[in-house]
PDB file of C-alpha atoms and ligand atoms in Angstrom:
ATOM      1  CA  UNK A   1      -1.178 -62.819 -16.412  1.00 60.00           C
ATOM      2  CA  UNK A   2      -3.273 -59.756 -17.692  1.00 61.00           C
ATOM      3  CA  UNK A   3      -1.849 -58.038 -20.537  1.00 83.00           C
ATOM      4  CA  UNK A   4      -4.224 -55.316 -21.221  1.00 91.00           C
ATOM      5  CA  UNK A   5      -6.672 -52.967 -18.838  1.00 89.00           C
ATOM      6  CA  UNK A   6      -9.773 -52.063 -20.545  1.00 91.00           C
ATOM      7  CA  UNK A   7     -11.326 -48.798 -18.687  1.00 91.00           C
ATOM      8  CA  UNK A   8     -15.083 -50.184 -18.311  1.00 87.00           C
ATOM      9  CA  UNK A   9     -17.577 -47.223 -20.302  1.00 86.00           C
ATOM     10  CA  UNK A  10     -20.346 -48.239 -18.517  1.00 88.00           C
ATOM     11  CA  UNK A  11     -19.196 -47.837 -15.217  1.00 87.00           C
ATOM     12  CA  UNK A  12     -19.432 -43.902 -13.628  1.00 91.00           C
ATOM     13  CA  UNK A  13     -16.195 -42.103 -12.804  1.00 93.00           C
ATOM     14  CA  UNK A  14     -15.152 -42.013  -9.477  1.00 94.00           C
ATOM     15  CA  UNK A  15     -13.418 -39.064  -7.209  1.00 95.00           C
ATOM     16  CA  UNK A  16      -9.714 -39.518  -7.658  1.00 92.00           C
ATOM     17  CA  UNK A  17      -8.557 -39.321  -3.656  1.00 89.00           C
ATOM     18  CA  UNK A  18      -4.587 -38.294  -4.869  1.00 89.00           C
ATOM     19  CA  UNK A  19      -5.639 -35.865  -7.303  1.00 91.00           C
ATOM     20  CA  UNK A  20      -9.300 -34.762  -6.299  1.00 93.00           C
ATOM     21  CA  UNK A  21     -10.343 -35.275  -9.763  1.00 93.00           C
ATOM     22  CA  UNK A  22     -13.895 -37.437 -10.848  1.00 94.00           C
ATOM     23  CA  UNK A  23     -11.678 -39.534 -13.056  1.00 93.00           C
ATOM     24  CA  UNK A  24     -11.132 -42.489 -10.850  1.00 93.00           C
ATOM     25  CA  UNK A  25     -12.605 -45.493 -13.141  1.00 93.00           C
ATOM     26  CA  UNK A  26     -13.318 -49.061 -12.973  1.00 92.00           C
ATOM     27  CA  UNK A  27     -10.939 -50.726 -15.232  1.00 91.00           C
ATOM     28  CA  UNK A  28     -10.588 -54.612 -16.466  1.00 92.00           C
ATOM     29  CA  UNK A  29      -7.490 -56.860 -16.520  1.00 92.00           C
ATOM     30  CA  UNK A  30      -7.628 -58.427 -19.763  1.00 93.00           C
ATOM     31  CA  UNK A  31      -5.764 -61.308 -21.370  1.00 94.00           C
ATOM     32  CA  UNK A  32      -4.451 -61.225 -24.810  1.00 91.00           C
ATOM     33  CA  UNK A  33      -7.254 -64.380 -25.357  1.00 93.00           C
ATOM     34  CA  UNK A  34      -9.955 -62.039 -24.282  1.00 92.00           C
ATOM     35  CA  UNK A  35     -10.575 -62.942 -20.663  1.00 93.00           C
ATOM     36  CA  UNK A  36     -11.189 -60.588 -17.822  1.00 93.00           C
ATOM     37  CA  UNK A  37      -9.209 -61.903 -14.726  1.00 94.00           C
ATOM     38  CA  UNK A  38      -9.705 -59.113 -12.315  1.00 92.00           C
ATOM     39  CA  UNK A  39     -10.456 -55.738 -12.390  1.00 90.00           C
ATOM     40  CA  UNK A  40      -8.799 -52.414 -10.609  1.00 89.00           C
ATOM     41  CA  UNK A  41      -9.302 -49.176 -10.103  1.00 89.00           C
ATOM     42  CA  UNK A  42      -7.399 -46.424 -12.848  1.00 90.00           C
ATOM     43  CA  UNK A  43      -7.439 -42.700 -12.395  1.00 91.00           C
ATOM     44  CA  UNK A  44      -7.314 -41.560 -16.016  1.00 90.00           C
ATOM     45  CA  UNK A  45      -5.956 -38.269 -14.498  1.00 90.00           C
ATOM     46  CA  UNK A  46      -2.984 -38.620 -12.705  1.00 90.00           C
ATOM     47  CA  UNK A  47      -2.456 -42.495 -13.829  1.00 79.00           C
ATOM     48  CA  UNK A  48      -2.822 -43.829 -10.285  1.00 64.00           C
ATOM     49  CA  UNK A  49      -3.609 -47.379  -9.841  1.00 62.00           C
ATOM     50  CA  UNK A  50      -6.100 -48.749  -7.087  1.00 58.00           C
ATOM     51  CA  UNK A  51      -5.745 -52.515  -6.744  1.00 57.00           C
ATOM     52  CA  UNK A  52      -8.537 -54.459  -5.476  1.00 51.00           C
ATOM     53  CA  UNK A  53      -8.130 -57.333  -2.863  1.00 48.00           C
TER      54      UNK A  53
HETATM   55 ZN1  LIG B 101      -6.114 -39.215  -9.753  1.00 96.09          ZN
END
């Protein structure tokens, strides 16, 4: 199971379609060993996850 999400820097910020803001980012699952599992979507604005399928 992931433990952490990393928000990816490199990736650009996305519009945020609950709160209209650009702060819809790509973010990474992370395990505590360093591993990225899987990665979602995180508005850093209004905390609203996106998951992938
Ligand atoms: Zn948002």
């Amino acid at each position: 199971m992931p433990n952490r999400i990393q928000i990816a820097p490199e990736t650009q910020a996305l519009a945020c379609e609950h709160c209209g803001r650009e702060t819809l980012r790509v973010a990474r699952l992370v395990t505590d060993d360093g591993h990225v599992v899987g990665q979602t979507m995180l508005c850093t604005e209004c905390n609203q996850r996106h998951r992938e399928r």
